[in-house]
Coordinates of C-alpha atoms and ligand atoms in Angstrom, one line a residue:
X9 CA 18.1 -42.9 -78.8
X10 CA 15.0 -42.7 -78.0
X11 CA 12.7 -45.3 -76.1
X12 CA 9.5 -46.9 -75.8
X13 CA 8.3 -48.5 -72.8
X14 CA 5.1 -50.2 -73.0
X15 CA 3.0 -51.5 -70.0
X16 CA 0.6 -53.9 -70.1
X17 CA -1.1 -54.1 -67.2
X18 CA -2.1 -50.7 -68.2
X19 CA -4.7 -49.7 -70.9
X20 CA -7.7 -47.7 -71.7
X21 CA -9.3 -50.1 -73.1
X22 CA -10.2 -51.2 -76.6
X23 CA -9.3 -49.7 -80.0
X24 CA -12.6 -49.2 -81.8
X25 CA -12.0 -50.1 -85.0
X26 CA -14.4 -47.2 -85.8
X27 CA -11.3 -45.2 -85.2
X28 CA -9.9 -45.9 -88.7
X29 CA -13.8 -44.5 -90.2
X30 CA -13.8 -42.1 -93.5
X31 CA -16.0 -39.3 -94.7
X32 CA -17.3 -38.9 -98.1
X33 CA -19.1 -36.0 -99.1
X34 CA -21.1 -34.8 -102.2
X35 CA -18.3 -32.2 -102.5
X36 CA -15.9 -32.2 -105.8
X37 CA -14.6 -35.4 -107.2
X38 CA -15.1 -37.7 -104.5
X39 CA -18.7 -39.5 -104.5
X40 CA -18.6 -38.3 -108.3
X41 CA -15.5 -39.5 -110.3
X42 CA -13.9 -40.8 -107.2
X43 CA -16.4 -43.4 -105.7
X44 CA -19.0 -43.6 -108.3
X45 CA -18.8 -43.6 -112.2
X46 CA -22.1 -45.1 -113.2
X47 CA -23.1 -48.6 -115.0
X48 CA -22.4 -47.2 -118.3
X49 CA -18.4 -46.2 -117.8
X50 CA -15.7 -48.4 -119.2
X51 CA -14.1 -47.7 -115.7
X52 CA -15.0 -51.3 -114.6
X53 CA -17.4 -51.0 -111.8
X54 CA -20.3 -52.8 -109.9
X55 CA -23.7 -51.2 -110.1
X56 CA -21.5 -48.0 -111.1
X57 CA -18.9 -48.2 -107.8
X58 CA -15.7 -48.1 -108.8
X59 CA -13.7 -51.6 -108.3
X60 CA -10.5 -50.1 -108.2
X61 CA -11.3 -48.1 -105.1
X62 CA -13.9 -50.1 -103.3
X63 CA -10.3 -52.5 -103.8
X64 CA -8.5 -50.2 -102.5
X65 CA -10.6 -49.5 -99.4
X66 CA -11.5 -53.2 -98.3
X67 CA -7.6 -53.9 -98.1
X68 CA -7.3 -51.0 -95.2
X69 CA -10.1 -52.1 -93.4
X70 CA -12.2 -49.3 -93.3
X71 CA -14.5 -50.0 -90.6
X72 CA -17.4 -47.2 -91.3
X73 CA -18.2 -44.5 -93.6
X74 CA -19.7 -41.2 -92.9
X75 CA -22.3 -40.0 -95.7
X76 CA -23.8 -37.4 -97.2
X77 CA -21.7 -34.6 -95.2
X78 CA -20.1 -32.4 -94.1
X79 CA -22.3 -28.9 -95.2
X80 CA -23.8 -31.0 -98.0
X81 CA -25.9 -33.1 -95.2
X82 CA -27.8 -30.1 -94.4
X83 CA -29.2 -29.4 -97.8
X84 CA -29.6 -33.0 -98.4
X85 CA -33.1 -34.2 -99.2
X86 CA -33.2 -38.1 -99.1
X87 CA -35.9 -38.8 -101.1
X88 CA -34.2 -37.4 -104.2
X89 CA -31.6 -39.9 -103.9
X90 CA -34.2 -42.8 -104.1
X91 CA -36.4 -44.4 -107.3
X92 CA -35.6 -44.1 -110.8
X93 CA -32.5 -42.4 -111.7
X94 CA -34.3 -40.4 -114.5
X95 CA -36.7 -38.8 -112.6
X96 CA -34.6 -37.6 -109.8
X97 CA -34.4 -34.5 -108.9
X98 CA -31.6 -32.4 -110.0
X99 CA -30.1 -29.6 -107.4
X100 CA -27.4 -26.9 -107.4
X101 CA -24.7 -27.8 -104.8
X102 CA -24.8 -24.6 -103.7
X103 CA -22.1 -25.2 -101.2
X104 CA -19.4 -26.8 -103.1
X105 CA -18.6 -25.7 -106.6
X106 CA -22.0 -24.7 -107.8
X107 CA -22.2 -27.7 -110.0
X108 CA -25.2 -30.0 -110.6
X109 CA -26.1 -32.7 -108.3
X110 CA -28.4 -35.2 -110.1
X111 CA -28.9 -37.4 -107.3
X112 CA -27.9 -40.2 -109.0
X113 CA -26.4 -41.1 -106.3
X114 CA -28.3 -42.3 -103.2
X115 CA -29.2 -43.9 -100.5
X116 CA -29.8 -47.4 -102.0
X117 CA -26.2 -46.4 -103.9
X118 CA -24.4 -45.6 -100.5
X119 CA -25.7 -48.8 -99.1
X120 CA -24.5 -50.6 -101.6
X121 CA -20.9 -48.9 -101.6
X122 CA -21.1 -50.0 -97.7
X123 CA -21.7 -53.4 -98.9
X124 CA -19.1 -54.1 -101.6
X125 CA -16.4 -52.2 -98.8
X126 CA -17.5 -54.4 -95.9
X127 CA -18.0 -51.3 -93.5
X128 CA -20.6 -49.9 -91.2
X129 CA -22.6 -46.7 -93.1
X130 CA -22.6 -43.3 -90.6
X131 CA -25.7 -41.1 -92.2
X132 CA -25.8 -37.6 -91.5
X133 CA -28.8 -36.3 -91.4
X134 CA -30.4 -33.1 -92.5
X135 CA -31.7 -30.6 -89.7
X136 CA -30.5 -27.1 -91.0
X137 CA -32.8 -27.2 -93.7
X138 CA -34.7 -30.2 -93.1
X139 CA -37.7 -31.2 -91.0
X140 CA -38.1 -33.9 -87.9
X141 CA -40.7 -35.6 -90.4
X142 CA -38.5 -36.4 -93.0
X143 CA -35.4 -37.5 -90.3
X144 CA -37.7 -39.6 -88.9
X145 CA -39.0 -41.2 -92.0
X146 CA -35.7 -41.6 -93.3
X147 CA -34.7 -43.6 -90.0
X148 CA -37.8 -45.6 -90.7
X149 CA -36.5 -46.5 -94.6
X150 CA -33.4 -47.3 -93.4
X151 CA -34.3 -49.8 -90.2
X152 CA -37.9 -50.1 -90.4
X153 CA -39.7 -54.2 -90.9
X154 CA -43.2 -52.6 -90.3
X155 CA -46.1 -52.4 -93.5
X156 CA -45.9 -48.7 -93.8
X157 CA -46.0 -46.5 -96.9
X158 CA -42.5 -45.6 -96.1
X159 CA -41.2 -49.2 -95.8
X160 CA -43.5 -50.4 -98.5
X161 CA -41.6 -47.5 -100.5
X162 CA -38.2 -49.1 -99.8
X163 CA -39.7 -52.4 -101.1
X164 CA -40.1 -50.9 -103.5
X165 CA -37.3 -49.8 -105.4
X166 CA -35.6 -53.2 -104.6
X167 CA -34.8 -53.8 -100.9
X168 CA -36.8 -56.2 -99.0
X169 CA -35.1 -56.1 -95.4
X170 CA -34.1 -53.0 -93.0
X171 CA -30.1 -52.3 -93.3
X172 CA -30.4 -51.3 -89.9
X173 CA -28.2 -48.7 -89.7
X174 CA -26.8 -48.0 -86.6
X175 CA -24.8 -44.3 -86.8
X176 CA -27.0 -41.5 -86.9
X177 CA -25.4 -37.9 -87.1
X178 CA -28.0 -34.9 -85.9
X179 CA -26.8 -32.1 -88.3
X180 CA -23.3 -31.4 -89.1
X181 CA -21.6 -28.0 -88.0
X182 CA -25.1 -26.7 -86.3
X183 CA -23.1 -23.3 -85.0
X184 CA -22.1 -23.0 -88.7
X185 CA -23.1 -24.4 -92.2
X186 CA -25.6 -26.3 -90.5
X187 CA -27.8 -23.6 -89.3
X188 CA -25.7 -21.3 -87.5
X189 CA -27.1 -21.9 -84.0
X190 CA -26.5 -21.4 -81.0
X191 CA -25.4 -24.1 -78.7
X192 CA -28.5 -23.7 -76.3
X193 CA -30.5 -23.4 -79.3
X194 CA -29.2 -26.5 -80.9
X195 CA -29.5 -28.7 -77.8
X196 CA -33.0 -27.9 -78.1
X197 CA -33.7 -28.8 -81.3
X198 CA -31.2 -32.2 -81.2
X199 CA -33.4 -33.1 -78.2
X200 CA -36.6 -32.7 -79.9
X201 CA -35.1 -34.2 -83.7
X202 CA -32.8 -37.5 -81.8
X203 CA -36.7 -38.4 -80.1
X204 CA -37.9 -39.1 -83.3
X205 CA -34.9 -41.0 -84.5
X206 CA -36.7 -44.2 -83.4
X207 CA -35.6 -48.0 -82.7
X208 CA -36.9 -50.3 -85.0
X209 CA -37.1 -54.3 -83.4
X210 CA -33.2 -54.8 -82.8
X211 CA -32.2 -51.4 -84.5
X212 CA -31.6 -48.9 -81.7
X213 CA -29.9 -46.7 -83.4
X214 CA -26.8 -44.6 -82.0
X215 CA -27.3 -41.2 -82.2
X216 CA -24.7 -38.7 -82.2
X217 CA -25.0 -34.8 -81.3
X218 CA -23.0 -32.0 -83.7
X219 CA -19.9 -31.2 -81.4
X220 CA -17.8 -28.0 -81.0
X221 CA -15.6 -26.5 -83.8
X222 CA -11.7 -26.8 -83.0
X223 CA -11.4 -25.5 -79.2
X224 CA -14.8 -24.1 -78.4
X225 CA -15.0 -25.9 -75.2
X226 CA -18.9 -23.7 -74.6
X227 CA -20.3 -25.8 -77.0
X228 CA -19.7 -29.2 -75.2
X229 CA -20.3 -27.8 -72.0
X230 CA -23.9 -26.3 -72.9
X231 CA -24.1 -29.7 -75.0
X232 CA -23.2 -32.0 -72.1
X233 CA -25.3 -30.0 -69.6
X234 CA -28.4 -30.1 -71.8
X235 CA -28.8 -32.9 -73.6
X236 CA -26.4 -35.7 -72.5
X237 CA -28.9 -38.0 -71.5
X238 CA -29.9 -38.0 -75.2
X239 CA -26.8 -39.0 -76.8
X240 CA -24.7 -41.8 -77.8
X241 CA -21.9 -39.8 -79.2
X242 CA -21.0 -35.9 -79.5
X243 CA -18.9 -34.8 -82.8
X244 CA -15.5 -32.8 -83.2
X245 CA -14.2 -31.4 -86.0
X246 CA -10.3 -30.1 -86.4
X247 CA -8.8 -29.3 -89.6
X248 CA -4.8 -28.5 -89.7
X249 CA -3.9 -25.8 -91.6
X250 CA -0.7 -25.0 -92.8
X251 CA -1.4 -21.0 -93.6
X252 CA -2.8 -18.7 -90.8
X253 CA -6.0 -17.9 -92.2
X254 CA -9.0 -19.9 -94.8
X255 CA -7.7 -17.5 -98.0
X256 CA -4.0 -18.6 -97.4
X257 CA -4.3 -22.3 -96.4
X258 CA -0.5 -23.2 -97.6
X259 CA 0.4 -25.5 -100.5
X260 CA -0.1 -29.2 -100.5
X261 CA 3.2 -29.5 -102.1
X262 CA 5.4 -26.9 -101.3
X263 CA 6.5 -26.1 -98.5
X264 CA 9.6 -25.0 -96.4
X265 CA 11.1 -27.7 -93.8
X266 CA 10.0 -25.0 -91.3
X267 CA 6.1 -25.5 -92.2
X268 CA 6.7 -28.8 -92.3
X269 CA 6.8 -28.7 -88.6
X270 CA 4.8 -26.2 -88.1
X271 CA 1.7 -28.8 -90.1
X272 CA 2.6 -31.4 -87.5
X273 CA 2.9 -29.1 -84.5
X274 CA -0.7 -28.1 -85.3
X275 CA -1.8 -31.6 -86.2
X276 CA -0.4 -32.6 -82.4
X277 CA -3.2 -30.1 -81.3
X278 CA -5.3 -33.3 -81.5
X279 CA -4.2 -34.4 -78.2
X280 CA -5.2 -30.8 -76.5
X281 CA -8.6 -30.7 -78.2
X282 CA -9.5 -34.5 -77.1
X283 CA -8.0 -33.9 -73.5
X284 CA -10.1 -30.7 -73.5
X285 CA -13.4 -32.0 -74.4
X286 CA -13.1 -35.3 -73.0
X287 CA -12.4 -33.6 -69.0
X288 CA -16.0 -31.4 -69.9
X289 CA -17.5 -34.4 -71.3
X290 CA -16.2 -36.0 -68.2
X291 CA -18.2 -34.1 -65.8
X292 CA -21.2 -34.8 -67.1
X293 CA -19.8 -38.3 -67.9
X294 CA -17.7 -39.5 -66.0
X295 CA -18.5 -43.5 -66.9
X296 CA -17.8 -42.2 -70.1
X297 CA -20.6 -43.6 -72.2
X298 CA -20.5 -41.3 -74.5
X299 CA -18.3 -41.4 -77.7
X300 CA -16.5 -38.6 -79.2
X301 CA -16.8 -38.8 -82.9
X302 CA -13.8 -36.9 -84.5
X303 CA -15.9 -37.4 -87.6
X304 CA -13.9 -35.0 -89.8
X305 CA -10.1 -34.5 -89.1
X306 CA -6.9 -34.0 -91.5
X307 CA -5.0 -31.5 -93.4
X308 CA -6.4 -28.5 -95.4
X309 CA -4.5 -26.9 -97.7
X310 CA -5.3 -24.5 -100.8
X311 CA -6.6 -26.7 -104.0
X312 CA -4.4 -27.4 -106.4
X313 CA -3.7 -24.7 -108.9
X314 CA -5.8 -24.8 -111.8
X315 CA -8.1 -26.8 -110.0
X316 CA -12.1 -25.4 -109.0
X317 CA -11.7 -24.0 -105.8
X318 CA -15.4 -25.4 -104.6
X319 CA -13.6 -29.3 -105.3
X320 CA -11.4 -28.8 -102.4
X321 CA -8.7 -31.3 -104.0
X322 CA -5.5 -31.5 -103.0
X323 CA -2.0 -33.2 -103.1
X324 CA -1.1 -35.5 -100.5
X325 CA 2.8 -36.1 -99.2
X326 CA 5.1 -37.5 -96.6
X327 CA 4.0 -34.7 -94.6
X328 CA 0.2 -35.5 -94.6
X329 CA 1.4 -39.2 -93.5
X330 CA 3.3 -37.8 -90.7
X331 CA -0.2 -36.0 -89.9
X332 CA -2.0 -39.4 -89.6
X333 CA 0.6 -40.7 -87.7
X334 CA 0.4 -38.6 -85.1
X335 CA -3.4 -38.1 -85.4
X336 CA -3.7 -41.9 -85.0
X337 CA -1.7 -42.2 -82.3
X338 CA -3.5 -39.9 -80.7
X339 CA -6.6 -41.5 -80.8
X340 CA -5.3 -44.8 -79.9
X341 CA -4.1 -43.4 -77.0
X342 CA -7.3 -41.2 -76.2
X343 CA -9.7 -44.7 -77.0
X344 CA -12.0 -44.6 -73.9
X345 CA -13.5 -41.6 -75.1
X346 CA -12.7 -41.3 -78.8
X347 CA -15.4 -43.6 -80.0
X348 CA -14.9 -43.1 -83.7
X349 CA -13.1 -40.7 -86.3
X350 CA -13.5 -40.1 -90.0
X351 CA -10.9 -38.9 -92.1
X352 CA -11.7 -35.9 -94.9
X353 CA -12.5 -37.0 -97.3
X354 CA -12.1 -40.6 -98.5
X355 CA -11.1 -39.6 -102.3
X356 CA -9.8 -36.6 -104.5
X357 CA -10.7 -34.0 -100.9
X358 CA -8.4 -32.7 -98.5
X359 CA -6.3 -35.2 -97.1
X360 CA -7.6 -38.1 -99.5
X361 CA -6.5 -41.7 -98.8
X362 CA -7.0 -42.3 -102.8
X363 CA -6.3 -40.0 -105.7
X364 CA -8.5 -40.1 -109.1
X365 CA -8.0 -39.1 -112.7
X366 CA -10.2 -40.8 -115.4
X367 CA -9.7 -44.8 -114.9
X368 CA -6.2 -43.7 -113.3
X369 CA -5.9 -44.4 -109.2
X370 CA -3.5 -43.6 -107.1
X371 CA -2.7 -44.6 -103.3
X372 CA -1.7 -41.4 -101.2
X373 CA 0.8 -41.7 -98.6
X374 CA -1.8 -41.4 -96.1
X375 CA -3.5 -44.7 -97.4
X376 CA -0.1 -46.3 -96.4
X377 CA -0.8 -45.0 -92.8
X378 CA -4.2 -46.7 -92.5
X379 CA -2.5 -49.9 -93.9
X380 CA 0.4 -49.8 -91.0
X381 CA -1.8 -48.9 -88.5
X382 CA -4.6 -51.9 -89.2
X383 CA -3.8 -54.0 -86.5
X384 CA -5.1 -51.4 -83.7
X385 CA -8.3 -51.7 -85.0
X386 CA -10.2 -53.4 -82.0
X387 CA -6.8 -54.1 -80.3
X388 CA -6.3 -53.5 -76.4
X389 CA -4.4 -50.3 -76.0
X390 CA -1.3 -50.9 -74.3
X391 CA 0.3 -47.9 -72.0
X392 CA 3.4 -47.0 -73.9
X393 CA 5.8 -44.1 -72.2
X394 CA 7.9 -42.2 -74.6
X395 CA 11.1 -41.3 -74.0
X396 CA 12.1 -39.0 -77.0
X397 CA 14.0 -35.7 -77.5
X398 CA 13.1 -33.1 -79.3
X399 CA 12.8 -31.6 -83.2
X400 CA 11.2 -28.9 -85.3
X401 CA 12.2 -25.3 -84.8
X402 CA 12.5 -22.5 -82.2
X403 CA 8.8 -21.7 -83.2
X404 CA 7.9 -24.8 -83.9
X405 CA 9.1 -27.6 -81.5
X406 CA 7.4 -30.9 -80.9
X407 CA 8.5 -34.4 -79.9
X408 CA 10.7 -36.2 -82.4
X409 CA 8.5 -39.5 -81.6
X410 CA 4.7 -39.7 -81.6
X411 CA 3.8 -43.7 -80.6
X412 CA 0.8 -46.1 -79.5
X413 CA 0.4 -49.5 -79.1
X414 CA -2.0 -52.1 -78.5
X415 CA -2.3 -55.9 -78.4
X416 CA -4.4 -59.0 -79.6
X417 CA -3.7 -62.4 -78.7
X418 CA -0.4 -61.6 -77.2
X419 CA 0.6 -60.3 -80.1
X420 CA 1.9 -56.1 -79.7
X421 CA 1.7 -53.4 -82.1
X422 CA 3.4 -50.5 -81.8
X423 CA 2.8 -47.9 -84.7
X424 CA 5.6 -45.4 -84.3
X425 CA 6.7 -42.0 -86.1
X426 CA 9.9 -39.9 -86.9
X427 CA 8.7 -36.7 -86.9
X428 CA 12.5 -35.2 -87.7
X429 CA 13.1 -34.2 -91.6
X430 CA 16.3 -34.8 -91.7
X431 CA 17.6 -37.2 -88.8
X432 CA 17.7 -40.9 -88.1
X433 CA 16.3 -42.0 -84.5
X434 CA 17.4 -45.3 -82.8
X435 CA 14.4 -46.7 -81.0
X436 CA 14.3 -49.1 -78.0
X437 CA 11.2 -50.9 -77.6
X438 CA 10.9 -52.3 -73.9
X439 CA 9.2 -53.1 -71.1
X440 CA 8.0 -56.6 -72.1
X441 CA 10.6 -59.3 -73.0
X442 CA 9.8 -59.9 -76.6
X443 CA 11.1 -63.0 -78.4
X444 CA 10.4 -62.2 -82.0
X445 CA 10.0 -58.9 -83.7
X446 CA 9.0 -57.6 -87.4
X447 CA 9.0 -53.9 -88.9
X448 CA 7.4 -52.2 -91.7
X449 CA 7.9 -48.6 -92.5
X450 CA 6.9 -45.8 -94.7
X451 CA 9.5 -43.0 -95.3
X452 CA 11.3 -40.5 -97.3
X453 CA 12.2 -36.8 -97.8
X454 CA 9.1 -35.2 -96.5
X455 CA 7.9 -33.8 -100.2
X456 CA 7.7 -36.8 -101.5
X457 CA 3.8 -38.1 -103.3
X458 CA 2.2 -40.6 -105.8
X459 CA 1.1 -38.8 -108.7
X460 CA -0.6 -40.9 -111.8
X461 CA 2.6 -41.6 -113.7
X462 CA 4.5 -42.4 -110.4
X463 CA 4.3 -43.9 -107.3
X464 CA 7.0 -44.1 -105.4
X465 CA 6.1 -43.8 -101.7
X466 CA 5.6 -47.4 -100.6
X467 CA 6.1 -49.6 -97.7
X468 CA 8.8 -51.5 -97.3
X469 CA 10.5 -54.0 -94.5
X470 CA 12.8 -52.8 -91.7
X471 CA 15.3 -54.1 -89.8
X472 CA 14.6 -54.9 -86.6
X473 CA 16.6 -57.1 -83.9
X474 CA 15.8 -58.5 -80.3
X475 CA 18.4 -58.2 -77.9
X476 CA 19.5 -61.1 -75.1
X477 CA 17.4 -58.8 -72.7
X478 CA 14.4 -59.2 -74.6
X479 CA 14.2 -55.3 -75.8
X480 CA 14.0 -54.7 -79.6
X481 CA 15.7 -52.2 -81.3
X482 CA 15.8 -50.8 -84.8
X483 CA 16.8 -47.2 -86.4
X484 CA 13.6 -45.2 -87.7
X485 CA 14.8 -43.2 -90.8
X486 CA 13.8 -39.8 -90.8
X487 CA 10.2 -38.5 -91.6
X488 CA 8.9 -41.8 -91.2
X489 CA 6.1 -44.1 -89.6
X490 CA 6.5 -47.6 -88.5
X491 CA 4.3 -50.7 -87.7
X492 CA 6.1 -52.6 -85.4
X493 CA 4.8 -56.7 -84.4
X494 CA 6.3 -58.0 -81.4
X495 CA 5.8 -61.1 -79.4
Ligands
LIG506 O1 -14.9 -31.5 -95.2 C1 -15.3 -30.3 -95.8 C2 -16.2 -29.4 -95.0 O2 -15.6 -29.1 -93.8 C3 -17.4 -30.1 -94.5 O3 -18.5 -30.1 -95.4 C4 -17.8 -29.3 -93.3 O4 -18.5 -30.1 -92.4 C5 -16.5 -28.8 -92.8 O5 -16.6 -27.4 -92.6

């Protein structure tokens, strides 16, 4: 048995809903195929988006959406992606695949995709190969009221008011696809490129600094101790890999029990790398103002086989939910400083939330993850204190439950995951007399996916019961993940 104690008179704060953010990059099938299929497909669509996925997208609540990149961002030239699609200029995606980019689509494209999901866009913008000029004049398109040539340019091609956008990435991966810099060379140039990266009337925009790769607490510190005072939010990227090196990544779908563990034992790394940062970021910080952005997190494996190795596509199981899970609950937990994270990538990349082929769709187990954990978004985290043995192997041992919890309107959620393959867990919840209680859970044996001609890994209600002390109790099958409502 293992239990859950939640406190609340303690919390961290709020759950921003940014938390729950995607990434979608001009890499493989996901803008491409996945997002956008153009006017003319007889995959139904609006203003060539996809229905089925922009659908699939609004019912998670995906608060924000990071855009162009990833290593794309830094070859990305805006102005291609605006004006007639004819006479936009074509490009080799020289970082992902080698295919042809034709720009088709854009910025007025991305907007729109923004639009018909309901969330906030993130841009990335270009400095590896870019100039300050053309950041700042993209800034200006975007937010911009003023009679300019730039503004008058948006006009246009068809938009009369600013979007204002607010999220404002300053390179992506600067020490690496970005530029390969070094961090007190990048701190210079983020100074000089985020003073450019004006406020327009009410649109002040939040700009956030590329962060450290994995561990690499130098980074922060030379970023922190630089150029803190000019940032709203500083990045972090952390992949989990299943193989010990980029060549052997590990299968998406097969896998032994033992690497099963050994994926979520690395996943739990999370809760090192935030603690990490956040106590640097802390000493220049220690009100905390500024947000980390986790804006590209998940599982890696090797692509498919068959499949171009530039697409980065990938199978998605019971394993990669368990990785969300315990990602999520990490963050919930870590919300004063974890301002925002995006997922890679929203469609057909890495750990995608949606699956593509032709007019065919398919919800990955990790979409059921974002739809259990929905209710934290914006909630007050709650303190919960887990009392949980352990699981996994000799080399590989972690706790058996990962949990978080937060609260709206007296309401409590507690999002809760079984990390063991094989074993049940009984879980008290207590701490709080609770009068009424309601489960839903995802589980199965931990290789189990939604391929096109199946879906099997669903949702489904759990029994849950409320005991004359007011605890709750219920029995968590194994490998699963729970959203638990209490009151
Ligand atoms: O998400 C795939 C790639 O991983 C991104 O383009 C890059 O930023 C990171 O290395």
């Amino acid at each position: 048995m293992a239990t859950v104690t939640l406190n609340p008179l303690r919390s961290r704060g709020t759950i921003s809903r940014n938390i729950y953010g995607h990434f979608s990059e001009h890499l493989g099938r996901c803008i491409y195929q996945g997002i956008y299929v153009g006017e003319d497909s007889p995959i139904p669509n609006v203003r060539g988006i996809r229905t089925d996925v922009v659908q699939a997208l609004k019912k998670i609540g995906v608060p924000v959406l990071r855009w162009p990149g990833g290593c794309f961002a830094d070859e990305y030239h805006w102005r291609d992606g605006i004006g007639p699609k004819e006479s936009r200029k074509r490009m080799v995606n020289t970082n992902w695949g080698g295919v042809v980019e034709d720009n088709s689509f854009g910025v007025h494209e991305f907007m729109d995709l923004c639009a018909q999901v309901g969330c906030e866009p993130y841009i990335n913008a270009n400095v590896g190969s870019g100039t300050v000029q053309e950041m700042a004049e993209w800034v200006e398109y975007m937010n911009s009221e003023g009679d300019s040539t730039v503004v008058r340019g948006r006009r246009a091609n068809g938009r009369q008011e600013a979007w204002g956008v607010k999220y404002w990435g300053i390179g992506n991966e600067s020490w690496g696809c970005g530029g390969n810099m070094r961090p007190e060379y990048y701190a210079d140039v983020y100074r000089r490129y985020q003073t450019f990266c004006r406020t327009y009337g009410e649109n002040r925009p939040y700009r956030i600094a590329c962060g450290p790769s994995d561990f690499n607490y130098r980074w922060t510190e030379v970023l922190m101790r630089e150029a803190a005072q000019f940032m709203d939010g500083l990045s972090a990227h952390y992949y989990t890999l299943c193989g010990d090196t980029w060549a052997n990544k590990g299968s998406a779908t097969d896998f032994t029990t033992e690497e099963y563990y050994k994926t979520l034992k690395r996943a739990s790394r999370m809760e090192e790398l935030i603690s990490g940062h956040d106590a640097v970021m802390t000493r220049y910080d220690p009100e905390k103002r500024i947000g980390l952005i986790v804006d590209e997190w998940g599982t890696w494996y090797d692509v498919e086989p068959g499949t171009n190795p530039g697409f980065l596509y990938q199978q998605n199981t019971l394993r990669d939910a368990m990785v969300a899970a315990v990602t999520l609950n990490i963050f919930n937990r870590h919300c004063d400083r974890v301002a925002m994270a995006n997922i890679a990538q929203t469609v057909n990349v890495l750990q995608a939330v949606i699956l593509t082929e032709g007019e065919k769709m398919v919800l990955t187990p990790t979409w059921h993850v974002f739809d259990l954990y929905r209710a934290h978004q914006d909630g007050r985290e709650v303190d919960c204190a887990v009392s949980t043995g352990t699981t996994g192997t000799e080399a590989w041992q972690l706790d058996r439950i990962s949990a978080s919890a937060s609260e709206k309107d007296g309401v409590y959620t507690v999002t809760a995951a079984n990390l063991d393959a094989e074993g049940e867990e009984e879980l008290r919840l207590t701490g709080i007399r609770f009068s009424q209680a309601q489960a839903r859970v995802l589980c199965g044996e931990i290789h189990e996916k939604n391929d096109f001609d199946s879906s099997p890994v669903t949702t489904a209600p759990l029994e849950i019961r409320v005991e004359n002390n007011g605890d709750a109790v219920l029995t968590l099958p194994p490998c699963a993940v729970a959203e638990i409502t209490l009151s």
